Amino acid sequence: MTTPWMTYLLVPLIKIVVILVVLILLAAYLSWFERRILAFMQIRIGPNRVWPKGWLQAIADALKLFSKEDVIPARAEKLVFLLGPVLATAPALIVFSVIPFGPTDMFRLTDVNIGILFILGVASVGIYGIILGGWASNNKFSLMGGLRSAAQLISYEVPMGFAVVTVVLMANSLSLVKIVEAQKAQHVWFAFPGWLAIPGLIAFFIYFICGVAETNRNPFDLPEAESELVAGFHTEYSGMKFAFYFLAEYANMVVIASIATVLFLGGWLRPFPNVAALAFLDVIPPIVWFFAKVAVFLFVYIWFRGTFPRYRFDQLMALGWKVFIPVSLINLMAVGLGILLLGGPR
Amino acid sequence: MTERAPVHLSADSEEMEISFGPQHPATHGVLRVMVKIDGERIVETKPVIGYLHRGTEKIFERETYNGCIPHTDRMDYTAAATNNQGLVGAVEKMMGITIPPRAAYIRMMLAELQRIASHTIWLGTHALDIGAQSPFFYTFEEREKILDLYEEYCGARLTLNAMRVGGQPFDLPAGWTDRCRAFIDQLPAKIADWERLLTKNRIWKLRTVGIGVMSGADAIEWGLTGPPLRGSGVKWDVRKVFPYDHYEEMEFDIPIGTNGDTYDRYLVRMEEMRQSVRIVRQCLDRLPDGPVMAKVPKVIKPPKGEAYFSVEGPKGELGYYVVSDGTDKPYRLHVRPACFINLQALPELVRGHLIADLIAVIGTLDIVLGEIDR
């Protein structure tokens, strides 16, 4: 007996709570995984003390940040200073409302027919959190961090958009669910669409690199480059407000990884969805495939951090405007032309 | 509305003044740099020093000559052995003491290990400043092994106090040479590992090639020594031009750069580590037997007069100018610190660069504030 009451309020509410809890825990644990993995890459041990074997480290960190004194600098713009972390965190969490974790309605909150547009729009709001937070701190280092991130995010949003449009062309839809289903129908992952493998790969790499830049992660971590700007835009933030920026960063990493999975790696589909011989892989539930792919991306994020030095600000800009934008634009045209001439991806 | 911070510069100016340090993660201690920037571009820099001033040169005047040695440890605290070497060398020069060959060989080994240890810190922190996190941990592992060797020799790891006027206070402990050789044998592979992470890395090259360029002639004008001088292509090494201990018997090359930029200084230091390995290996091969202490009076009393003696420290030429009035304490003991003089070139090196380059250049000068402020 399903009443409208249940379908439209109760079930979505439960889903929202589940998604939020899982996501926040995932972001918190991502920081723990990062520390462990980095430690192994750097011949250290990493957090292994909090019982058992350091598994509660993420919880302990959160509790510690809760109990910290919440400092608001005397000369800060109080309202904007408080608004900063909220504006940074909320969009990162909202984006998950349209991400399909599995094939059925059960695994997603909603399927918006302009899902990818919605994501790009909402995610852009997150920039305000960083700019405003950096500005409102009334600290020169914060201000510079905020300005850097504004410039960086705007520059990298463009090639990222082009890479996404490439996929939209291939799938002929803006809905994330439809995009995955199109990959199933065409028996490919859009990272290597059989008929246009190279443009697909290029779009995939551009998307992921821009994603790393969007989340201010190494080697594009200029807004918080600790050796230059102390801690960048969040220099003055402490306690829970800092924790929210932290959460936003890690949630954004999960967002980028999830979108990359959906757009390019076939979302919840198993590898080689067209090869019947691999059908035994269907034993593994789709949601596991989804999170496994996300995990691979997250590992690469951490791997980057253990390997690369940091770009300089002007070099970052040059890379974005002089390399990624032209390449992604040409790539987009190539895909468009391919679809026009070959009569669609099939 | 809360009150805004006072504005330092006129309203129509785009320039902003930033105080980097003394508590800044990348200024290597307590260096403070006042930077005037236009956007991200540096207009003017002014290093502010003195936060670690301890009056070391004045303290020297109330200590006996051997009592000065521990104070030299604390100047460039990443290179205590070469600091000791310079001071005892200066006093020995005044008194006309020739130290036994075994002592000289031990000194050379300690000094070259120290050069490697100092360069490992430099590489780790320099890479960390430029954003590469991992080399820091790899280099510190090797440094740790050197410190273990030191600990075994003299009991201390950082502030060694490992030399005396007239020779060495102790002979090498049993088995030390084997452990030293084992360390030296595995080091070149590790250095190659570090180089694999950085030398051909695109981002590393973008960040270091053409940054902080100084021509050889300019470097001489500024009085630079050590890797910053050699990176600019000037073949000058105190160990070759004024050999002390037994460096004249050692075979080693002086690596030099061509462009005088941060990348060249990086390459020079990497090669210096390999050359140091070569020197330590030769020392181990030819280590003579015999006493480690020359016959010196119990109370060191150099004759009235003065002497200047310098060694090639990891950071550059480290000189000691001693004036004696014939008593057991120096009348005046001045130090020519390599870092202090190298740091003076900072404003020149970063003019017109971006803020990120300032950090790279501070790293490439390899300064230690303990020696700058003394």
XYZ file of C-alpha atoms in Angstrom:
720
model
C 0.000 0.000 0.000
C 1.880 2.965 -1.294
C 0.321 6.279 -0.589
C 1.584 9.492 -2.207
C 2.631 10.459 1.299
C 5.123 7.631 1.348
C 6.348 7.954 -2.230
C 6.959 11.658 -2.144
C 8.062 12.358 1.404
C 9.019 9.390 3.495
C 11.058 7.397 1.000
C 13.020 10.402 -0.307
C 13.686 11.536 3.246
C 15.109 8.164 4.190
C 17.215 8.168 1.029
C 18.492 11.661 1.792
C 19.524 10.651 5.273
C 21.227 7.503 4.027
C 23.067 9.358 1.260
C 24.185 12.127 3.596
C 25.408 9.768 6.282
C 27.189 7.519 3.815
C 28.726 10.454 2.018
C 29.937 12.223 5.134
C 31.378 9.001 6.480
C 32.970 8.338 3.109
C 34.552 11.788 3.090
C 35.798 11.361 6.639
C 37.189 7.932 5.894
C 38.713 9.154 2.681
C 40.956 11.379 4.768
C 41.976 8.352 6.790
C 42.633 6.278 3.672
C 44.596 9.124 2.242
C 46.811 9.313 5.278
C 47.334 5.567 5.316
C 48.048 5.258 1.613
C 50.315 8.286 1.575
C 52.110 6.865 4.571
C 52.777 3.602 2.770
C 54.021 5.526 -0.241
C 56.307 7.533 2.003
C 57.789 4.725 4.086
C 55.780 5.761 7.126
C 53.013 3.969 9.005
C 50.243 6.505 9.215
C 47.441 6.656 11.773
C 47.171 3.187 13.313
C 46.499 3.938 16.963
C 42.839 4.739 17.501
C 41.182 1.403 18.211
C 41.108 -0.859 16.266
C 44.085 -0.406 13.951
C 43.284 3.247 13.462
C 39.829 2.611 12.006
C 38.271 5.124 14.361
C 40.803 7.809 13.494
C 38.330 9.656 11.263
C 35.754 9.751 14.058
C 38.378 10.895 16.521
C 39.413 13.690 14.175
C 35.827 14.852 13.859
C 35.345 14.811 17.629
C 38.553 16.742 18.098
C 37.460 19.413 15.652
C 34.079 19.600 17.411
C 35.720 20.342 20.712
C 38.035 23.016 19.324
C 37.525 26.647 20.100
C 35.720 28.318 17.235
C 37.728 31.430 16.509
C 36.342 34.283 14.463
C 39.063 36.862 13.812
C 38.187 40.264 15.244
C 38.548 42.009 11.926
C 36.686 39.434 9.860
C 33.382 40.064 8.126
C 31.415 37.979 10.542
C 28.386 37.024 8.468
C 30.317 36.211 5.323
C 32.957 34.432 7.360
C 30.263 32.161 8.754
C 28.644 31.705 5.370
C 31.868 30.577 3.672
C 32.060 26.968 4.914
C 28.317 26.487 4.380
C 28.508 27.663 0.798
C 31.453 25.375 0.184
C 29.954 22.258 1.718
C 26.293 22.369 0.744
C 26.728 22.183 -3.055
C 29.075 19.236 -2.723
C 26.384 17.337 -0.834
C 23.480 18.502 -3.015
C 25.131 17.134 -6.141
C 24.631 13.617 -4.845
C 20.887 13.950 -5.187
C 21.117 13.170 -8.904
C 23.922 10.636 -8.968
C 22.702 7.127 -9.778
C 24.485 4.549 -7.661
C 22.671 1.613 -9.212
C 20.322 0.567 -11.982
C 16.980 0.883 -10.192
C 15.127 3.738 -8.565
C 16.117 2.373 -5.204
C 19.714 3.450 -5.708
C 19.150 7.088 -6.452
C 17.312 9.988 -4.944
C 16.012 11.343 -8.203
C 16.669 11.298 -11.914
C 16.536 14.813 -13.276
C 16.384 14.949 -17.051
C 19.018 17.708 -17.057
C 21.094 15.998 -14.363
C 24.525 16.907 -15.682
C 23.546 20.539 -16.134
C 22.201 20.556 -12.599
C 25.509 19.188 -11.291
C 27.635 21.718 -13.148
C 25.383 24.530 -11.963
C 25.240 23.529 -8.325
C 28.905 22.622 -8.072
C 29.868 26.088 -9.308
C 28.224 27.640 -6.260
C 30.876 25.989 -4.146
C 33.432 28.468 -5.493
C 31.669 31.227 -3.599
C 32.366 29.498 -0.337
C 36.080 29.632 -1.055
C 36.205 33.167 -2.434
C 34.002 34.638 0.263
C 35.730 32.720 3.019
C 39.114 33.900 1.766
C 37.943 37.474 1.486
C 36.024 37.650 4.745
C 38.959 36.377 6.798
C 40.650 39.719 6.249
C 43.986 38.028 5.916
C 46.271 38.610 2.961
C 47.164 34.966 2.589
C 43.490 33.980 2.664
C 42.604 36.641 0.148
C 45.265 35.437 -2.249
C 44.147 31.849 -1.773
C 40.558 32.843 -2.496
C 41.518 34.792 -5.606
C 43.667 31.979 -6.898
C 40.902 29.475 -6.476
C 38.385 31.728 -8.183
C 40.609 32.065 -11.222
C 41.498 28.383 -11.187
C 37.941 27.106 -10.895
C 36.600 29.388 -13.587
C 39.381 28.468 -16.007
C 39.034 24.751 -15.487
C 35.253 24.715 -15.555
C 35.366 25.484 -19.285
C 37.366 22.488 -20.565
C 35.537 20.320 -18.060
C 32.253 21.459 -19.567
C 33.500 20.627 -23.060
C 34.540 17.169 -21.932
C 31.092 16.622 -20.451
C 29.395 17.834 -23.626
C 31.360 15.210 -25.543
C 29.675 12.546 -23.481
C 26.298 14.228 -23.830
C 26.720 14.040 -27.599
C 27.534 10.363 -27.444
C 24.666 9.557 -25.107
C 22.189 11.989 -26.593
C 20.900 12.851 -23.130
C 21.642 15.074 -20.141
C 20.217 12.637 -17.619
C 22.851 10.681 -15.726
C 20.713 7.557 -15.740
C 20.182 7.816 -19.483
C 23.906 8.316 -19.986
C 24.692 5.076 -18.212
C 21.901 3.297 -20.050
C 23.246 4.611 -23.337
C 26.602 3.085 -22.484
C 24.817 -0.183 -21.832
C 22.872 0.068 -25.081
C 26.015 0.862 -27.046
C 27.967 -1.857 -25.205
C 30.830 0.494 -24.337
C 32.219 2.752 -21.697
C 32.392 6.279 -22.950
C 36.036 6.465 -21.923
C 36.714 4.155 -24.886
C 33.753 4.261 -27.219
C 34.639 1.721 -29.865
C 33.977 3.911 -32.832
C 35.809 6.988 -31.550
C 38.227 5.657 -28.980
C 40.701 8.513 -29.015
C 38.286 11.416 -28.531
C 36.637 9.460 -25.753
C 39.913 8.951 -23.945
C 40.918 12.567 -24.411
C 37.627 13.786 -22.986
C 38.035 11.372 -20.093
C 41.521 12.575 -19.210
C 40.596 16.217 -19.583
C 37.591 15.700 -17.363
C 39.590 13.995 -14.662
C 42.503 16.434 -14.683
C 40.106 19.379 -14.580
C 38.343 17.580 -11.765
C 41.579 17.414 -9.811
C 42.034 21.128 -10.427
C 38.429 21.848 -9.413
C 38.906 20.136 -6.090
C 42.151 22.025 -5.418
C 44.141 18.856 -5.094
C 47.803 18.277 -5.815
C 49.350 19.171 -8.273
C 46.812 21.979 -8.576
C 46.505 22.735 -4.865
C 47.468 26.372 -5.233
C 44.615 27.928 -3.254
C 45.923 26.234 -0.158
C 49.568 25.872 -1.132
C 50.945 25.577 2.346
C 54.480 26.517 1.477
C 53.344 29.751 -0.143
C 50.070 30.827 1.401
C 50.273 29.107 4.799
C 46.847 27.454 4.405
C 45.337 29.602 1.687
C 41.704 30.519 1.980
C 41.138 28.615 5.215
C 44.104 30.033 7.114
C 41.843 31.756 9.654
C 39.329 28.952 10.007
C 39.394 26.618 12.959
C 37.228 24.041 14.651
C 34.071 22.935 12.900
C 34.238 25.672 10.289
C 37.556 24.281 9.183
C 36.055 20.804 9.329
C 33.363 21.897 6.892
C 35.933 23.111 4.377
C 37.735 19.850 4.852
C 34.518 17.927 4.352
C 33.748 19.964 1.255
C 37.122 19.142 -0.252
C 36.777 15.426 0.296
C 33.107 15.361 -0.674
C 34.070 17.154 -3.865
C 36.667 14.493 -4.564
C 33.943 11.869 -4.251
C 31.677 13.972 -6.482
C 34.284 14.258 -9.222
C 35.066 10.558 -8.989
C 31.370 9.638 -9.105
C 30.639 11.823 -12.101
C 33.684 10.487 -13.907
C 32.450 6.974 -13.171
C 28.971 7.728 -14.483
C 30.052 9.623 -17.563
C 33.066 7.671 -18.658
C 33.288 4.338 -16.914
C 29.740 3.135 -17.294
C 28.491 3.901 -13.805
C 27.186 0.699 -12.243
C 27.928 -1.444 -15.341
C 30.495 -4.208 -15.185
C 33.642 -3.943 -17.342
C 33.151 -4.806 -21.023
C 29.355 -4.821 -20.834
C 29.239 -6.230 -24.372
C 31.379 -9.331 -23.762
C 29.084 -12.181 -22.863
C 31.965 -14.309 -21.611
C 32.328 -11.944 -18.678
C 28.705 -12.337 -17.650
C 29.789 -14.148 -14.475
C 30.951 -10.735 -13.234
C 27.285 -9.823 -12.870
C 27.340 -11.732 -9.594
C 28.849 -8.596 -8.109
C 26.043 -6.131 -7.452
C 26.029 -2.972 -9.598
C 26.462 -0.672 -6.602
C 29.715 -2.442 -5.759
C 30.970 -1.853 -9.288
C 30.052 1.789 -8.932
C 31.933 2.297 -5.694
C 34.875 0.224 -6.861
C 35.316 2.570 -9.812
C 34.964 5.579 -7.542
C 37.619 4.096 -5.268
C 40.036 3.753 -8.176
C 39.669 7.452 -8.916
C 40.140 8.363 -5.284
C 43.276 6.251 -5.140
C 44.647 8.081 -8.172
C 43.954 11.369 -6.408
C 46.053 10.255 -3.480
C 48.710 8.832 -5.769
C 49.016 12.235 -7.435
C 49.555 13.791 -4.069
C 52.382 11.409 -3.280
C 54.121 12.030 -6.592
C 53.824 15.477 -8.085
C 55.240 18.865 -7.219
C 52.900 21.816 -7.451
C 52.286 23.972 -10.504
C 52.884 27.683 -10.281
C 49.865 29.910 -10.642
C 50.644 31.279 -14.105
C 51.634 27.820 -15.341
C 48.334 26.468 -14.123
C 46.480 29.175 -15.995
C 48.538 28.598 -19.121
C 47.816 24.880 -18.955
C 44.108 25.519 -18.636
C 43.699 28.173 -21.299
C 46.369 27.210 -23.797
C 46.181 23.428 -23.644
C 42.987 22.090 -22.190
C 40.494 24.514 -23.702
C 41.741 24.207 -27.307
C 42.222 20.455 -27.034
C 38.810 19.854 -25.523
C 37.183 22.135 -28.079
C 38.801 20.349 -31.020
C 37.941 17.044 -29.417
C 34.332 18.097 -29.109
C 34.230 19.077 -32.762
C 35.771 15.757 -33.751
C 33.102 13.859 -31.861
C 30.362 16.035 -33.303
C 31.680 15.482 -36.792
C 31.965 11.767 -36.173
C 28.370 11.551 -35.045
C 27.236 13.589 -38.037
C 29.160 11.508 -40.566
C 28.854 8.064 -39.064
C 25.252 8.568 -38.141
C 25.430 8.244 -34.405
C 27.362 6.030 -32.041
C 26.537 2.505 -32.982
C 30.104 46.246 9.993
C 33.299 45.418 11.737
C 36.307 47.620 11.457
C 38.591 46.804 8.526
C 42.350 46.500 8.750
C 44.263 49.713 8.123
C 45.470 50.069 4.559
C 49.219 50.471 4.258
C 49.476 51.694 0.726
C 47.730 54.418 -1.172
C 44.289 53.665 -2.517
C 45.218 53.826 -6.194
C 48.097 51.393 -5.769
C 47.648 47.762 -6.720
C 50.598 46.787 -4.572
C 50.275 44.919 -1.326
C 52.839 44.245 1.334
C 52.977 40.762 2.793
C 55.051 39.594 5.691
C 56.313 36.080 5.060
C 57.415 34.617 8.341
C 58.989 34.473 10.847
C 56.360 31.800 11.457
C 55.765 30.620 7.944
C 55.947 26.978 6.889
C 58.408 27.548 4.067
C 60.939 30.070 5.263
C 63.156 27.399 6.823
C 63.154 28.512 10.379
C 62.645 32.054 11.473
C 63.421 34.005 8.355
C 61.042 36.855 7.728
C 60.700 38.266 4.249
C 58.808 41.487 3.676
C 57.444 41.180 0.174
C 55.808 43.897 -1.829
C 53.648 42.299 -4.466
C 51.615 43.461 -7.384
C 49.025 40.732 -7.784
C 51.217 37.652 -7.622
C 54.321 39.382 -8.936
C 57.080 40.385 -6.580
C 58.075 44.036 -6.721
C 60.444 44.167 -3.798
C 61.741 41.808 -1.128
C 63.475 42.574 2.102
C 64.774 39.723 4.254
C 64.483 40.463 7.964
C 66.798 38.405 10.110
C 67.873 38.192 13.719
C 65.097 36.128 15.258
C 67.594 33.438 16.187
C 70.429 35.691 17.307
C 72.254 34.227 20.286
C 75.410 36.294 20.298
C 77.541 33.292 19.415
C 80.561 35.370 18.456
C 80.495 37.127 21.824
C 80.042 33.821 23.627
C 83.201 32.573 21.870
C 85.190 35.271 23.671
C 84.468 33.873 27.109
C 85.065 30.230 26.172
C 88.313 28.324 25.858
C 89.194 27.274 22.328
C 87.924 23.755 22.751
C 84.927 25.177 24.603
C 83.965 27.107 21.470
C 83.424 23.923 19.496
C 79.974 23.064 20.901
C 78.826 26.588 20.059
C 79.826 26.121 16.447
C 77.573 23.019 16.355
C 74.631 25.277 16.967
C 75.299 27.714 14.141
C 74.434 25.668 11.094
C 72.762 22.913 13.028
C 72.393 20.755 9.923
C 76.143 20.684 9.362
C 77.874 20.477 12.727
C 80.874 18.494 11.476
C 82.023 21.082 8.950
C 81.453 23.840 11.517
C 83.769 22.045 13.925
C 86.264 21.414 11.162
C 86.566 25.110 10.355
C 87.146 26.219 13.916
C 89.696 23.579 14.868
C 91.416 24.157 11.532
C 91.752 27.865 12.262
C 93.260 27.285 15.715
C 95.576 24.577 14.401
C 96.723 26.949 11.684
C 97.574 29.577 14.303
C 99.462 27.135 16.472
C 101.155 25.398 13.552
C 99.848 21.966 14.521
C 99.796 19.169 11.957
C 97.196 16.608 12.874
C 97.901 12.883 12.444
C 96.761 11.494 9.072
C 94.200 9.160 10.665
C 92.552 12.135 12.363
C 92.470 14.048 9.070
C 90.841 11.099 7.327
C 88.217 10.768 10.037
C 87.533 14.485 9.735
C 87.096 14.240 5.996
C 84.710 11.323 6.362
C 82.642 13.113 8.974
C 82.592 16.258 6.843
C 81.553 14.479 3.671
C 78.855 12.493 5.452
C 77.694 15.814 6.833
C 77.565 17.273 3.357
C 75.334 14.402 2.285
C 73.167 14.796 5.391
C 72.819 18.518 4.826
C 71.966 18.062 1.164
C 69.335 15.460 2.021
C 67.587 17.988 4.251
C 67.894 20.579 1.525
C 66.433 18.240 -1.095
C 63.580 17.123 1.112
C 62.519 20.592 2.176
C 63.109 22.143 -1.230
C 60.906 19.526 -2.869
C 58.323 19.949 -0.141
C 58.269 23.696 -0.741
C 57.643 23.104 -4.417
C 54.821 20.754 -3.494
C 56.385 17.312 -3.852
C 55.753 15.659 -0.551
C 57.320 12.255 -0.807
C 61.031 13.017 -1.392
C 61.098 14.566 2.068
C 60.529 11.177 3.676
C 62.888 9.313 1.379
C 65.741 11.730 2.024
C 65.197 11.784 5.746
C 65.534 8.018 5.861
C 69.063 8.301 4.475
C 69.892 11.193 6.764
C 68.790 9.069 9.674
C 71.396 6.457 8.754
C 74.109 9.109 8.710
C 73.013 10.343 12.112
C 73.226 6.766 13.372
C 76.829 6.613 12.174
C 77.536 9.879 13.987
C 75.874 8.669 17.130
C 78.051 5.613 17.099
C 81.170 7.717 16.639
C 80.664 10.556 19.083
C 77.406 9.926 20.911
C 75.615 12.891 19.402
C 73.457 13.001 16.332
C 72.970 16.660 15.595
C 75.330 18.773 17.657
C 78.349 16.571 17.219
C 81.168 18.339 19.032
C 83.267 15.721 17.299
C 86.611 17.468 16.759
C 89.271 18.946 18.999
C 92.199 21.223 18.409
C 95.010 18.867 17.436
C 92.989 15.921 16.164
C 90.029 13.769 17.004
C 88.821 13.048 20.533
C 88.123 9.384 19.798
C 89.201 6.720 17.357
C 86.586 5.041 15.216
C 84.642 2.365 17.093
C 85.069 -1.244 15.983
C 83.044 -2.070 12.895
C 82.243 1.561 12.118
C 84.073 1.485 8.826
C 82.091 -1.555 7.671
C 78.790 0.053 8.540
C 79.873 3.271 6.893
C 80.848 1.374 3.773
C 77.526 -0.439 3.737
C 75.738 2.886 3.929
C 77.874 4.460 1.226
C 77.362 1.487 -1.071
C 73.578 1.680 -1.011
C 73.352 5.467 -1.223
C 73.926 6.039 -4.971
C 70.899 3.883 -5.775
C 68.787 5.985 -3.429
C 70.050 9.210 -4.980
C 69.085 7.804 -8.363
C 65.616 7.087 -6.948
C 65.202 10.680 -5.813
C 66.360 11.919 -9.164
C 63.841 9.689 -10.886
C 61.086 11.472 -9.006
C 62.272 14.962 -9.850
C 64.977 15.487 -12.455
C 62.854 14.876 -15.527
C 59.528 15.693 -13.915
C 57.740 18.241 -16.093
C 56.297 20.177 -13.211
C 59.589 20.192 -11.325
C 61.345 21.608 -14.385
C 58.615 24.181 -14.925
C 59.083 25.319 -11.365
C 62.886 25.443 -11.331
C 64.289 26.070 -14.815
C 64.926 29.760 -15.346
C 63.935 30.679 -11.797
C 66.293 32.811 -9.738
C 68.930 33.150 -12.432
C 72.302 34.601 -11.556
C 75.295 34.833 -13.875
C 78.710 33.683 -12.764
C 80.075 37.227 -12.677
C 77.137 38.433 -10.607
C 77.468 35.510 -8.243
C 81.087 36.478 -7.594
C 80.067 40.113 -7.093
C 77.485 39.087 -4.523
C 80.047 36.952 -2.749
C 78.070 33.746 -3.184
C 79.834 30.526 -2.329
C 79.011 26.867 -2.382
C 76.343 25.399 -4.655
C 74.785 28.799 -5.514
C 78.154 29.905 -6.896
C 78.884 26.627 -8.652
C 75.371 26.504 -10.062
C 76.233 29.732 -11.880
C 79.150 27.998 -13.538
C 82.051 29.143 -11.388
C 84.403 26.294 -10.580
C 85.295 27.231 -7.038
C 85.566 24.839 -4.158
C 87.677 25.491 -1.087
C 88.503 21.784 -0.938
C 90.281 22.132 -4.311
C 91.707 25.652 -4.216
C 92.937 25.677 -0.605
C 92.989 22.000 0.323
C 92.822 21.267 4.032
C 93.040 17.983 5.926
C 94.009 15.644 3.086
C 91.641 16.737 0.349
C 94.589 17.139 -2.001
C 94.916 13.332 -2.001
C 91.283 12.786 -2.866
C 89.927 12.373 -6.346
C 86.684 14.191 -6.897
C 85.067 16.524 -9.398
C 83.480 19.894 -8.825
C 80.081 19.834 -10.497
C 79.070 23.147 -12.019
C 75.933 24.424 -13.665
C 75.552 26.448 -16.821
C 72.479 28.647 -16.454
C 72.720 29.603 -12.812
C 69.061 28.843 -12.164
C 67.322 26.863 -9.471
C 67.399 23.714 -11.575
C 71.169 23.929 -12.036
C 71.707 24.420 -8.339
C 69.560 21.345 -7.804
C 71.675 19.310 -10.231
C 74.897 20.584 -8.657
C 73.855 19.495 -5.188
C 72.696 16.091 -6.415
C 76.093 15.554 -8.050
C 77.880 16.802 -4.934
C 76.263 14.022 -2.951
C 77.701 11.484 -5.394
C 81.114 13.123 -5.175
C 80.933 12.995 -1.395
C 80.200 9.303 -1.648
C 83.335 8.989 -3.759
C 85.438 10.837 -1.195
C 84.145 8.788 1.738
C 84.863 5.598 -0.190
C 88.448 6.706 -0.869
C 88.874 7.615 2.798
C 87.651 4.184 3.854
C 89.963 2.486 1.363
C 93.068 4.361 2.443
C 92.328 4.975 6.113
C 95.781 5.027 7.748
C 96.570 3.598 11.148
C 98.112 5.574 13.939
C 97.142 8.023 16.624
C 94.184 10.353 16.205
C 95.517 13.163 18.379
C 98.643 15.233 17.890
C 100.770 16.279 20.818
C 99.111 19.464 22.016
C 99.370 21.270 25.320
C 96.584 20.657 27.829
C 95.612 24.290 27.705
C 95.297 25.588 24.169
C 97.049 28.947 24.050
C 97.731 30.110 20.503
C 100.458 32.718 20.141
C 99.475 36.344 19.777
C 98.238 36.936 16.225
C 95.456 36.211 13.874
C 94.420 33.615 11.318
C 91.690 33.027 8.760
C 90.797 29.494 7.843
C 87.898 28.347 5.773
C 86.325 25.041 4.830
C 83.863 24.128 2.149
C 80.689 23.605 4.108
C 77.576 22.103 2.534
C 76.142 25.607 2.184
C 79.284 27.332 0.977
C 82.554 28.719 2.269
C 82.538 28.730 6.043
C 85.411 30.816 7.360
C 86.737 31.471 10.840
C 88.812 34.540 11.622
C 90.532 34.150 14.956
C 92.397 36.884 16.814
C 94.422 35.695 19.776
C 95.935 37.813 22.509
C 97.999 34.895 23.777
C 95.529 33.784 26.444
C 93.458 30.596 26.467
C 90.391 32.402 25.136
C 89.967 34.014 21.726
C 90.179 37.800 21.739
C 87.812 37.861 18.799
C 86.403 35.028 16.742
C 84.491 36.085 13.679
C 82.605 33.683 11.469
C 82.165 34.135 7.759
C 78.818 32.438 7.374
C 77.951 31.041 3.982
C 74.174 31.281 4.421
C 74.197 34.917 5.541
C 76.057 36.022 2.459
C 74.099 33.778 0.118
C 70.820 35.100 1.516
C 71.760 38.656 0.574
C 71.254 37.751 -3.064
C 67.616 36.816 -2.438
C 66.033 40.156 -3.461
C 68.112 40.106 -6.623
C 67.188 36.519 -7.453
C 63.427 36.897 -7.057
C 62.844 40.348 -8.522
C 60.008 40.159 -11.026
C 59.202 36.538 -10.223
C 55.993 35.244 -8.673
C 55.362 34.492 -5.026
C 55.697 30.777 -5.617
C 59.192 31.405 -6.980
C 60.196 33.204 -3.812
C 59.636 29.944 -1.970
C 61.601 28.010 -4.569
C 64.501 30.461 -4.360
C 64.607 30.443 -0.561
C 64.779 26.678 -0.835
C 67.514 26.689 -3.437
C 69.731 29.019 -1.407
C 69.630 26.370 1.327
C 69.818 28.713 4.272
C 69.923 27.833 7.946
C 68.913 30.649 10.206
C 71.102 29.426 13.026
C 74.116 30.357 10.956
C 72.670 33.579 9.596
C 71.725 35.009 12.970
C 74.391 33.251 15.081
